[in-house]
Short mmCIF file of C-alpha atoms and ligand atoms in Angstrom, two decimals:
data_model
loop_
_atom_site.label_atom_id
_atom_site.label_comp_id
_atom_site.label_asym_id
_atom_site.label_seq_id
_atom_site.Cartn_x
_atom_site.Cartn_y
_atom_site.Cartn_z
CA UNK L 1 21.78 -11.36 -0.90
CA UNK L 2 20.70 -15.21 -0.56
CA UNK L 3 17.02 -15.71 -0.50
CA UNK L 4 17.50 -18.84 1.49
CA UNK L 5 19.23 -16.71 4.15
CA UNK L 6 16.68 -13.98 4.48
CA UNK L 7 13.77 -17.11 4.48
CA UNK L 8 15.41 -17.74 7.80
CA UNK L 9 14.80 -14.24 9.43
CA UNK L 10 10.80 -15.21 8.84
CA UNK L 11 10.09 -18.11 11.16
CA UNK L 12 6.54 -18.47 9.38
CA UNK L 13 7.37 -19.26 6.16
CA UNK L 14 9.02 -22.68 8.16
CA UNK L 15 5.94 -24.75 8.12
CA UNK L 16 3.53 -26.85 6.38
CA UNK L 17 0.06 -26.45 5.06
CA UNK L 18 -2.28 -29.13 4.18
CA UNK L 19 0.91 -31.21 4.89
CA UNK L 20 2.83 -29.51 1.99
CA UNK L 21 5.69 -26.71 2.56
CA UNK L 22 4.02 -23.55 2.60
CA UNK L 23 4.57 -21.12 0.14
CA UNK L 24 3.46 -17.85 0.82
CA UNK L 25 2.74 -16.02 -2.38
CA UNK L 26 -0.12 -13.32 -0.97
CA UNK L 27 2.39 -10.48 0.23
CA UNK L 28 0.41 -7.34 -1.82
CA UNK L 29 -2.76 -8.16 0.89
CA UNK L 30 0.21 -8.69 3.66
CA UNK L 31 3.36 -9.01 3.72
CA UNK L 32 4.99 -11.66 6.20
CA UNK L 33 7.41 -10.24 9.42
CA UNK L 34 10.88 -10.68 10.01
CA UNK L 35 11.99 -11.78 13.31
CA UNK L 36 13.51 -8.78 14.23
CA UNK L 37 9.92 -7.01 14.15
CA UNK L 38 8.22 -9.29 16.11
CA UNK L 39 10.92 -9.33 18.52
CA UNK L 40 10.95 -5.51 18.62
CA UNK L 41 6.99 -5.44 19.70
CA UNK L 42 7.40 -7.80 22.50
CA UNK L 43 10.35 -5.92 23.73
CA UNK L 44 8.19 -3.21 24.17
CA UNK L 45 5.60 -4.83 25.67
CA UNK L 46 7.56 -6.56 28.25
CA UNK L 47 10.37 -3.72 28.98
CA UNK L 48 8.89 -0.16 28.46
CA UNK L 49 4.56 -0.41 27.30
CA UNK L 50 3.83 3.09 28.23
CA UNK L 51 1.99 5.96 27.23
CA UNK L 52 3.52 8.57 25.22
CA UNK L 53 3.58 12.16 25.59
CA UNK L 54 1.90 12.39 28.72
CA UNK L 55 3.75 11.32 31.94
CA UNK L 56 6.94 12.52 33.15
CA UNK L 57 8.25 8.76 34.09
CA UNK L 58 10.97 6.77 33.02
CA UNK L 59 8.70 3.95 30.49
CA UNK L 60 6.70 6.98 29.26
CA UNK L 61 9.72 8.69 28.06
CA UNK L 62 11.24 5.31 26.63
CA UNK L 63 7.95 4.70 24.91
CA UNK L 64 7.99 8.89 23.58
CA UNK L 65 11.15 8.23 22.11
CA UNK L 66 10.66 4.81 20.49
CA UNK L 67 7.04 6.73 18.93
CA UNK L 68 9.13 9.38 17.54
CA UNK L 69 12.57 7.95 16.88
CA UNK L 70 10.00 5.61 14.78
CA UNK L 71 8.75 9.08 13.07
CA UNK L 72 12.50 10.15 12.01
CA UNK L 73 13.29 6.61 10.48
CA UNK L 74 10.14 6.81 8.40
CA UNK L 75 10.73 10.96 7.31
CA UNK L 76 14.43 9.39 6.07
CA UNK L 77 12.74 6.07 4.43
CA UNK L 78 10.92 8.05 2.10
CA UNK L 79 13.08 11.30 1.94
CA UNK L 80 10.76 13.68 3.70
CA UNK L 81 11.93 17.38 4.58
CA UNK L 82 11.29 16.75 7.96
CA UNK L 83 9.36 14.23 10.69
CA UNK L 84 6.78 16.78 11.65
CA UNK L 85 5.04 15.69 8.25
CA UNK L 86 4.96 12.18 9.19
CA UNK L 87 1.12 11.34 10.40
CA UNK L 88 0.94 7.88 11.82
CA UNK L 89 -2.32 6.22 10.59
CA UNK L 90 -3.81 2.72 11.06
CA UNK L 91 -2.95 2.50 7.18
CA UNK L 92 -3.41 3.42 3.28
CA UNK L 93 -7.43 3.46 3.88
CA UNK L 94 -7.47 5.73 6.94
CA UNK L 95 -4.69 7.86 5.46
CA UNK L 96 -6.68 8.25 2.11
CA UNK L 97 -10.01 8.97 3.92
CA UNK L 98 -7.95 11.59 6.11
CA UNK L 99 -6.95 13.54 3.06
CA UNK L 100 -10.86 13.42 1.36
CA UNK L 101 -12.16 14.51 4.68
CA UNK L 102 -9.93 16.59 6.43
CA UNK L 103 -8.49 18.26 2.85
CA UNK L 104 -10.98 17.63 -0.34
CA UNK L 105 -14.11 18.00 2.05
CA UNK L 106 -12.62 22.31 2.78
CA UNK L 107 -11.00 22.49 -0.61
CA UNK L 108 -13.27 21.18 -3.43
CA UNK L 109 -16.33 22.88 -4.59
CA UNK L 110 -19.14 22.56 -6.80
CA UNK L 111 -17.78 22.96 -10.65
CA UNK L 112 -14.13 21.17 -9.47
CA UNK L 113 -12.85 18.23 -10.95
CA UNK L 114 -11.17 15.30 -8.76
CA UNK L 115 -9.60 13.21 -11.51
CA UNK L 116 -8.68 9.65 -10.56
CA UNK L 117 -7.94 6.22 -12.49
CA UNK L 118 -10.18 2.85 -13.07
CA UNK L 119 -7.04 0.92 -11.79
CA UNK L 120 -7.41 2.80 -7.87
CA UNK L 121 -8.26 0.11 -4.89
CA UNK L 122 -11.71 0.91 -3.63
CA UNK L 123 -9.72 3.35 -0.77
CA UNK L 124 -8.42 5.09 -3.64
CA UNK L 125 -11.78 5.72 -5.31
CA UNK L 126 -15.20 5.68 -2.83
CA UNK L 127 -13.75 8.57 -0.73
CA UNK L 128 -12.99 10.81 -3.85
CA UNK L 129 -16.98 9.63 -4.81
CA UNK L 130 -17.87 10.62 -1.27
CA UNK L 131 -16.44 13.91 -1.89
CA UNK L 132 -17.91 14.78 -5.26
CA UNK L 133 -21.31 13.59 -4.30
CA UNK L 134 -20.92 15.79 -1.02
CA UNK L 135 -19.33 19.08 -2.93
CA UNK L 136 -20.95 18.54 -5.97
CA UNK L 137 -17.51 18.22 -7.61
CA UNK L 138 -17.38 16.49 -10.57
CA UNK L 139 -15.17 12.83 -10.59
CA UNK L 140 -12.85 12.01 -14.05
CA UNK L 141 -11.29 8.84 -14.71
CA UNK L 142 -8.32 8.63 -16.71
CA UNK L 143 -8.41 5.95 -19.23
CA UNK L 144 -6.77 2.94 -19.32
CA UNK L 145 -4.79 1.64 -22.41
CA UNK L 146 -5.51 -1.96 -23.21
CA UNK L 147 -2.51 -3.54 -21.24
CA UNK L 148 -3.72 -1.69 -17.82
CA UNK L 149 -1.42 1.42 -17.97
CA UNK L 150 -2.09 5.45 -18.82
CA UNK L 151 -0.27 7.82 -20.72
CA UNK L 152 0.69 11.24 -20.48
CA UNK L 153 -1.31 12.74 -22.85
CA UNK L 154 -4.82 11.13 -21.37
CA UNK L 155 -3.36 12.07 -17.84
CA UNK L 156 -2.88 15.82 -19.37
CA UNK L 157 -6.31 15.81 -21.40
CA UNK L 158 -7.70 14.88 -17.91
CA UNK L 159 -6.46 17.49 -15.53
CA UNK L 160 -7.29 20.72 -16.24
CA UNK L 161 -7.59 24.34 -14.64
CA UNK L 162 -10.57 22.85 -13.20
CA UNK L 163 -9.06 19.94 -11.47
CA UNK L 164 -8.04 20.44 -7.73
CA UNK L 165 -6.62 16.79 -6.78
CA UNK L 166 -5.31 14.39 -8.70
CA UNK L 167 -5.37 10.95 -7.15
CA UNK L 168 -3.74 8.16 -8.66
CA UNK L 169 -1.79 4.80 -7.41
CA UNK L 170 1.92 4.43 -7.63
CA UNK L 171 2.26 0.82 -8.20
CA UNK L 172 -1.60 -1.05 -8.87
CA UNK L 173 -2.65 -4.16 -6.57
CA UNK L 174 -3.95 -5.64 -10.03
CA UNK L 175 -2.30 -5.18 -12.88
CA UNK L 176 0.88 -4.43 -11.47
CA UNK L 177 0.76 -1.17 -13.46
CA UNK L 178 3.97 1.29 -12.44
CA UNK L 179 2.36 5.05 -12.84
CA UNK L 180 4.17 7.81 -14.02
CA UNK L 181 3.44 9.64 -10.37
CA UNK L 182 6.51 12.26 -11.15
CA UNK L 183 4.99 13.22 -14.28
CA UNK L 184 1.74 13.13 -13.15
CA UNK L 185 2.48 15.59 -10.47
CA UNK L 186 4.26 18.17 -12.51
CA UNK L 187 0.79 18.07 -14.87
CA UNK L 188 -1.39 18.34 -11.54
CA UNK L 189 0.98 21.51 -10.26
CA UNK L 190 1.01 23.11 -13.93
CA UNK L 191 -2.98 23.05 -13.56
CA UNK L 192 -3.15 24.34 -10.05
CA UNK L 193 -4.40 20.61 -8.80
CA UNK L 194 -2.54 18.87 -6.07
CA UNK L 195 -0.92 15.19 -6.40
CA UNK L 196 -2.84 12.58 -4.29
CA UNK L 197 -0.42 9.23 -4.09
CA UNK L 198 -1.52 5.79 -2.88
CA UNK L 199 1.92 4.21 -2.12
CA UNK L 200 0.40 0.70 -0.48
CA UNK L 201 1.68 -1.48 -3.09
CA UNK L 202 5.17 0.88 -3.85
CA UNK L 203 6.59 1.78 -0.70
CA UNK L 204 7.31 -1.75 0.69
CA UNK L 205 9.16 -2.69 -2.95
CA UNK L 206 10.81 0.62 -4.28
CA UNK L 207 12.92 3.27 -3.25
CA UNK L 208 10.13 5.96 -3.08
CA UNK L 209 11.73 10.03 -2.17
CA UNK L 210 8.46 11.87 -2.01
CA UNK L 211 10.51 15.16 -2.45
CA UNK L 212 11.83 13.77 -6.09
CA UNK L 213 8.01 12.65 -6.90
CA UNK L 214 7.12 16.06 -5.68
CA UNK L 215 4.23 14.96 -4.31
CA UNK L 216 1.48 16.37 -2.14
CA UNK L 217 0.36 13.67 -0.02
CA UNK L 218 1.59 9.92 -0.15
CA UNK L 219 -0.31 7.09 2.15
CA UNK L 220 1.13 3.60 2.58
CA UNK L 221 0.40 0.77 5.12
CA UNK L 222 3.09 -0.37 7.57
CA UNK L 223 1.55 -4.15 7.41
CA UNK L 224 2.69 -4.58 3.51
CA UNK L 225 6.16 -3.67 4.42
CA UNK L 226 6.97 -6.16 6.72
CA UNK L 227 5.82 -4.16 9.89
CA UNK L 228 2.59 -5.29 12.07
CA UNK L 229 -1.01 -4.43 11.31
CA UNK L 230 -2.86 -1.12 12.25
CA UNK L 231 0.26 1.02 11.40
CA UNK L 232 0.54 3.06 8.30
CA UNK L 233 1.77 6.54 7.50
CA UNK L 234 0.56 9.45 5.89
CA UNK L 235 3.25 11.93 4.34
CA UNK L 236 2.21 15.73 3.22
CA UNK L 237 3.76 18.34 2.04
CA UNK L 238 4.13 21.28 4.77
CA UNK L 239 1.44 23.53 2.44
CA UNK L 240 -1.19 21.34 2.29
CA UNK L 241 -0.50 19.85 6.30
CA UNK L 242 -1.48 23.56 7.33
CA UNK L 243 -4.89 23.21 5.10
CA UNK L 244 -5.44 19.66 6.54
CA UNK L 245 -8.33 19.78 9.16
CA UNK L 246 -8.33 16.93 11.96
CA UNK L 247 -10.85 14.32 11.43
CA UNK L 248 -10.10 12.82 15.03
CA UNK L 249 -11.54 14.96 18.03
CA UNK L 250 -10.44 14.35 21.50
CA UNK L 251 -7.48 13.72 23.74
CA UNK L 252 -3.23 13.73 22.77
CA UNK L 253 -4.41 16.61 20.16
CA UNK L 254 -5.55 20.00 21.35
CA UNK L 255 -3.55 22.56 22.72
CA UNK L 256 -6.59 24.11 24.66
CA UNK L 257 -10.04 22.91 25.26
CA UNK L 258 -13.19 25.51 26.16
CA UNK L 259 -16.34 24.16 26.70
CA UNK L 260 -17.56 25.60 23.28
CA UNK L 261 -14.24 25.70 21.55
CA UNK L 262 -11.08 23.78 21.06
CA UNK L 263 -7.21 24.30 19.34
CA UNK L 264 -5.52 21.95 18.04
CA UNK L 265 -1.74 21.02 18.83
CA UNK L 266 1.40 21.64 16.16
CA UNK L 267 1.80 19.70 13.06
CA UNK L 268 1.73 16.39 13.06
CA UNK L 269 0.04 16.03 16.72
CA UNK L 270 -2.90 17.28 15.78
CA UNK L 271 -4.16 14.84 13.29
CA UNK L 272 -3.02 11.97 15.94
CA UNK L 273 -6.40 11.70 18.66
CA UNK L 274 -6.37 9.63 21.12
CA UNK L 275 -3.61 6.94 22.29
CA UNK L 276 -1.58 6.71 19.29
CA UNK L 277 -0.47 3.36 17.59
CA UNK L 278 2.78 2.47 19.89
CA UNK L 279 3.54 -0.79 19.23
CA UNK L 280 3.04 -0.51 16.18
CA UNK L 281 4.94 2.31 15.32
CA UNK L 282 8.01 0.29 17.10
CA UNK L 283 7.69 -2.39 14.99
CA UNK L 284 7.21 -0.46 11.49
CA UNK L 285 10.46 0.92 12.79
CA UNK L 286 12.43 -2.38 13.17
CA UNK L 287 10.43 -3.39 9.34
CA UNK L 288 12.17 0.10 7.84
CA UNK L 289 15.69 -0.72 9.66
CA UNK L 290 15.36 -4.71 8.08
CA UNK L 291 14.85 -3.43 4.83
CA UNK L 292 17.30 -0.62 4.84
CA UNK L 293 19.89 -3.14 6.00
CA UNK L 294 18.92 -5.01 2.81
CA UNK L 295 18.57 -1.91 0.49
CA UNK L 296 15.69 -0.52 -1.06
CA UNK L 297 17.36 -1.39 -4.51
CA UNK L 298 18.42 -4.38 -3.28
CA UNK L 299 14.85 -5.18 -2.53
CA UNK L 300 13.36 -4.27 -5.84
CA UNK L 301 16.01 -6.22 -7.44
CA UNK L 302 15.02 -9.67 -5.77
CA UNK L 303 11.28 -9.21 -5.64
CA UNK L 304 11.40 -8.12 -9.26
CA UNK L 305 13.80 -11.21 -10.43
CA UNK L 306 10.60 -13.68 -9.21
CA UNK L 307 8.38 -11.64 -10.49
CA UNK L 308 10.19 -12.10 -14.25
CA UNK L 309 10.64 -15.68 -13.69
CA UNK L 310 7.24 -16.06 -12.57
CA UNK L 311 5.86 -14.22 -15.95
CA UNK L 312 8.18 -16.51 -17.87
CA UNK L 313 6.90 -19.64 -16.07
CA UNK L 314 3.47 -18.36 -15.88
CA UNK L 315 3.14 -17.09 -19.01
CA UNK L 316 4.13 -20.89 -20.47
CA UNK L 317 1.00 -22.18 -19.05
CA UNK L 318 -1.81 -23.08 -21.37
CA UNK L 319 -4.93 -21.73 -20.58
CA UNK L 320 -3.74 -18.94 -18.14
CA UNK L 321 -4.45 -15.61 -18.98
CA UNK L 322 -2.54 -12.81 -17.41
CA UNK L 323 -3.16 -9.15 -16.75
CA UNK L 324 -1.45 -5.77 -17.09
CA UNK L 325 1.69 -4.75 -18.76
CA UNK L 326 4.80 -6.50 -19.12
CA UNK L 327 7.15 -3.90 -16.94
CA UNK L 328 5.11 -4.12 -13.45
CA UNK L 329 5.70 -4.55 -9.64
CA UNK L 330 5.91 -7.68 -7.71
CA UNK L 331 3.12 -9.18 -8.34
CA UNK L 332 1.00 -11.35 -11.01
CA UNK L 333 -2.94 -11.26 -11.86
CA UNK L 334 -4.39 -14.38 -13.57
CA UNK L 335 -7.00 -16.58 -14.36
CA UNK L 336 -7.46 -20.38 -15.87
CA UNK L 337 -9.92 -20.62 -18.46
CA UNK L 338 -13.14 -21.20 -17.59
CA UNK L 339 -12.66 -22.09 -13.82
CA UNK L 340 -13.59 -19.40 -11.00
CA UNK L 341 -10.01 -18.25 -9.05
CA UNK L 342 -11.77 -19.23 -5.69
CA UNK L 343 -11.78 -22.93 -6.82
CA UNK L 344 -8.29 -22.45 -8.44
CA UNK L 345 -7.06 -20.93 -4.88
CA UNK L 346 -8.70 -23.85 -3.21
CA UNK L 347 -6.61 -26.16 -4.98
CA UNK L 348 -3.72 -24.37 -4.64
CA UNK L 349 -4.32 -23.89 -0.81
CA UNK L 350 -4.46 -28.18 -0.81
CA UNK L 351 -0.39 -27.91 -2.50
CA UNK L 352 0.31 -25.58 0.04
CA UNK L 353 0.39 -22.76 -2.58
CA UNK L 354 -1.45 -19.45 -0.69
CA UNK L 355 -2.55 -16.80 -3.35
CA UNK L 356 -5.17 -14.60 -3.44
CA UNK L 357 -8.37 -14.90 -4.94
CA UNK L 358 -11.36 -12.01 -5.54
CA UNK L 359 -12.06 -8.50 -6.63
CA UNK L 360 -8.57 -7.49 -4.64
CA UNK L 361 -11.24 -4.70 -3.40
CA UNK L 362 -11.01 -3.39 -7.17
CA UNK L 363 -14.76 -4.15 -8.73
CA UNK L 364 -14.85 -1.36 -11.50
CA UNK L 365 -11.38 -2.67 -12.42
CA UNK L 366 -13.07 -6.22 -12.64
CA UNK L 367 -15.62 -5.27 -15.15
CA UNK L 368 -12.98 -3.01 -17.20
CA UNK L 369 -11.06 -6.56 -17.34
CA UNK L 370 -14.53 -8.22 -18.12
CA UNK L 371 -14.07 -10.86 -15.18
CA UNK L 372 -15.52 -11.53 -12.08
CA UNK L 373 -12.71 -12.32 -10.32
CA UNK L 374 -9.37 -13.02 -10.68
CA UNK L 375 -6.49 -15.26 -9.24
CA UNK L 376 -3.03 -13.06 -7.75
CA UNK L 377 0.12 -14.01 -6.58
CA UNK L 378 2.23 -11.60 -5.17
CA UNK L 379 6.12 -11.96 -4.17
CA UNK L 380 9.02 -10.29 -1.71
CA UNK L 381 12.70 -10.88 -1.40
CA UNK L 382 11.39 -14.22 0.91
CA UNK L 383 10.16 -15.89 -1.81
CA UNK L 384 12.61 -18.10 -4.43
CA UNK L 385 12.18 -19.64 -7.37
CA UNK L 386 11.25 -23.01 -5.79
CA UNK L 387 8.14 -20.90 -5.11
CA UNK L 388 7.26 -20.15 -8.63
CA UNK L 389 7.75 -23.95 -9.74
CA UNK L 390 5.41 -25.43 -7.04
CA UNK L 391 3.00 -22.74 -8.06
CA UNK L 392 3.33 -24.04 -11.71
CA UNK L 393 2.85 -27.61 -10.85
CA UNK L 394 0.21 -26.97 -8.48
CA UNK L 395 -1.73 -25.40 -11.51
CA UNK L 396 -1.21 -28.26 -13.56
CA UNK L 397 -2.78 -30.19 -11.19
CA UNK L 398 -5.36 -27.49 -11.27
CA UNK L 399 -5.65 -27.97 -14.43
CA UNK L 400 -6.15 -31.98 -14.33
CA UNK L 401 -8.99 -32.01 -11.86
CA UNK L 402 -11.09 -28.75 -13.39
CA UNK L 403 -9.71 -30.43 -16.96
CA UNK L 404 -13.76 -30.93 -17.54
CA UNK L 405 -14.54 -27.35 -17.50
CA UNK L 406 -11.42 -26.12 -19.47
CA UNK L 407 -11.99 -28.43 -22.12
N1 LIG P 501 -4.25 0.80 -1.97
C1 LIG P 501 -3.71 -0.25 -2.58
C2 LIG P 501 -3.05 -0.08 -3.92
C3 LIG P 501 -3.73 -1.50 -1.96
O1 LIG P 501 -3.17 -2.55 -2.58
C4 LIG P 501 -4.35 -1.64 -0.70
C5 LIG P 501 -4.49 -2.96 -0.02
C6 LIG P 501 -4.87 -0.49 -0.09
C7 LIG P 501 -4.82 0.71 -0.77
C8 LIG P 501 -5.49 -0.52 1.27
O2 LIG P 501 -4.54 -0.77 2.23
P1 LIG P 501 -4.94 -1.02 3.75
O3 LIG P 501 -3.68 -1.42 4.42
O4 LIG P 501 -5.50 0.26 4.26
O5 LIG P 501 -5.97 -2.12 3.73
N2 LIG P 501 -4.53 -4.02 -0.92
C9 LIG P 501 -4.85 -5.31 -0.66
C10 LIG P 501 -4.76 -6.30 -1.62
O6 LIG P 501 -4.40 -6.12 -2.76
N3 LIG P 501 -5.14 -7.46 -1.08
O7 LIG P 501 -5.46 -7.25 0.21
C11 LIG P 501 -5.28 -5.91 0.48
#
């Protein structure tokens, strides 16, 4: 596959910023969108924006089909038994939140253990705190070893016949940290506990078959993946679907409605209230069918070949520190000495060079870390080596005008 080629299929990447060639290396907080997905969303918007599952005419049935032939390309992306435990969400967050809520909120009780890691994205972590501080549960942390990854043993020390979730991310939006989710799921069954997976940062880069992962839930956002915003699915296993309460009353999912009494519709239907995500359902279907044409492994090939030269080149660099272990997903975490990654983005942003700068919405990982903040940049198949060396350069340049403060 030639990068240069697949750069075409994303008309943004063709531009300049701050009069430089942009280079777009912020893809874990969103990923950019091939041409074929934008083209799908304003196909359905000017040939067949309807409803679904309500009216009998021709656009509403167009629009069903698109919703649920969407639903069947996402059950095959990631290997599920069978579309019905596909839940379209707006995302990771709302998907995590559904589980706490609509799952931990019936199923945990006072003298239960939720065990989670210090590496989780806030969505990971405050609903799992909302829950023990509503149940009275009792929240464990898994440690981390010094290079930002967990073993076995600490996972099994962790979970025990106490535990009734497990909740842990596959791939972490930091460090870059691959989990052992497989392994980690057989230890949460063994105890009695189910396996809580936040796929954000794995689904869009790896081949992920929730039925090999064994899994209980898995939540990932449609926007990292090349699909549009506000999409983002949430996968369960059939068991723990029929446990899972809605957490959004009203229309599209009852089957009856009494004045003092309601019943919900089948599996997934019920956990989808109100007019569902259409459009962007269609286009997280054209994202799946651009990256299938590529190949999953394909995909985790390229992004991961940047990624190495970009820890090669990067890790060259004097006074750049990076986190997390050396195996890792598609992404780097870093900081120049002594300068805060806002005013290192800044400059960056003036070469054209977009990363991220912040907390990546992961403060207790921050203070593990002992940092404030830290610089990211994060890579797909768009992105080439070119990419890396202006990054590089614009560092050094970085480097020249903060030279004061590194000294
Ligand atoms: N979990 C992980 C591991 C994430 O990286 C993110 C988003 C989320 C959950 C939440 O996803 P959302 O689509 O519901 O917002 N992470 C980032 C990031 O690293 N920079 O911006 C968003």
């Amino acid at each position: 596959m030639d990068r240069h080629l697949i750069r075409k299929d994303f008309p943004i990447l063709d531009q300049k910023v701050n009069g430089k060639p942009l280079v777009y290396l912020d893809s874990a907080a969103t990923s950019q969108k091939p041409l074929s997905v934008i083209e799908a969303i304003e196909k359905y918007y000017r040939e067949y924006n309807s409803n679904v599952h309500r009216g009998v005419h021709t656009l509403g049935s167009k629009a069903t089909d698109a919703y649920e032939n969407a639903r069947e390309k996402v059950a095959k992306f990631i290997n599920a038994p069978s579309p019905a435990q596909i839940i379209f969400t707006r995302g990771t967050t709302e998907g995590l939140n559904m589980i706490a809520h609509g799952y931990a909120r019936f199923q945990v009780r006072e003298g239960d253990e939720i065990v989670i890691t210090p590496m989780e994205h806030h969505s990971n972590m405050i609903p799992w705190q909302q829950i023990a501080i509503a149940t009275k549960a009792t929240l464990k942390y898994i440690p981390l070893q010094p290079d930002g990854t967990i073993t076995l043993d600490d996972i099994r020390a962790a979970v025990t016949s106490h535990t009734k979730i497990l909740a842990m991310t596959h791939v972490s939006n930091v460090l870059g940290t691959i989990n052992p989710i497989k392994e980690a799921a057989k230890i949460a069954h063994e105890n009695g506990a189910i396996m809580v997976v936040d796929g954000a940062q794995s689904v869009p880069h790896m081949p992920v078959d929730v039925q090999d992962l064994d899994c209980d839930f898995l939540a990932f956002s449609g926007h990292k993946m090349m699909g549009p915003t506000g999409i983002g699915v949430l996968y369960g296993k059939r068991e723990v679907l029929e446990k899972l309460e809605p957490v959004h009353f009203g229309g599209e999912m009852i089957e009856t409605v009494e004045l003092y009494q309601s019943t919900w519709k089948e599996i997934p239907y019920r956990f989808e209230g109100g007019t569902p995500i259409i459009a962007g359902a269609v286009g997280l279907a054209a994202a799946i069918d651009y990256l299938s044409g590529i190949g999953m492994d394909n995909v985790r090939k390229m992004s991961h070949e940047i990624t190495e030269y970009g820890m090669e080149r990067l890790g060259k660099v004097e006074d750049v520190t990076i986190y997390g272990p050396k195996v890792r997903g598609e992404l780097i975490t870093f900081n120049l000495a002594n300068v805060h990654p806002h005013d290192v983005a800044t400059v960056l942003d003036t070469e054209g060079v977009a990363v991220r700068a912040g907390h990546h919405c992961a403060q207790p990982l921050m203070r593990w870390l002992d940092v404030v903040a830290t610089a990211r940049a994060s890579f797909y198949i768009y992105n080439t080596e070119q990419d890396v060396d202006v990054l590089v350069s614009a560092l050094e340049k970085a480097k020249e005008f903060f030279g004061h403060a590194i000294r």
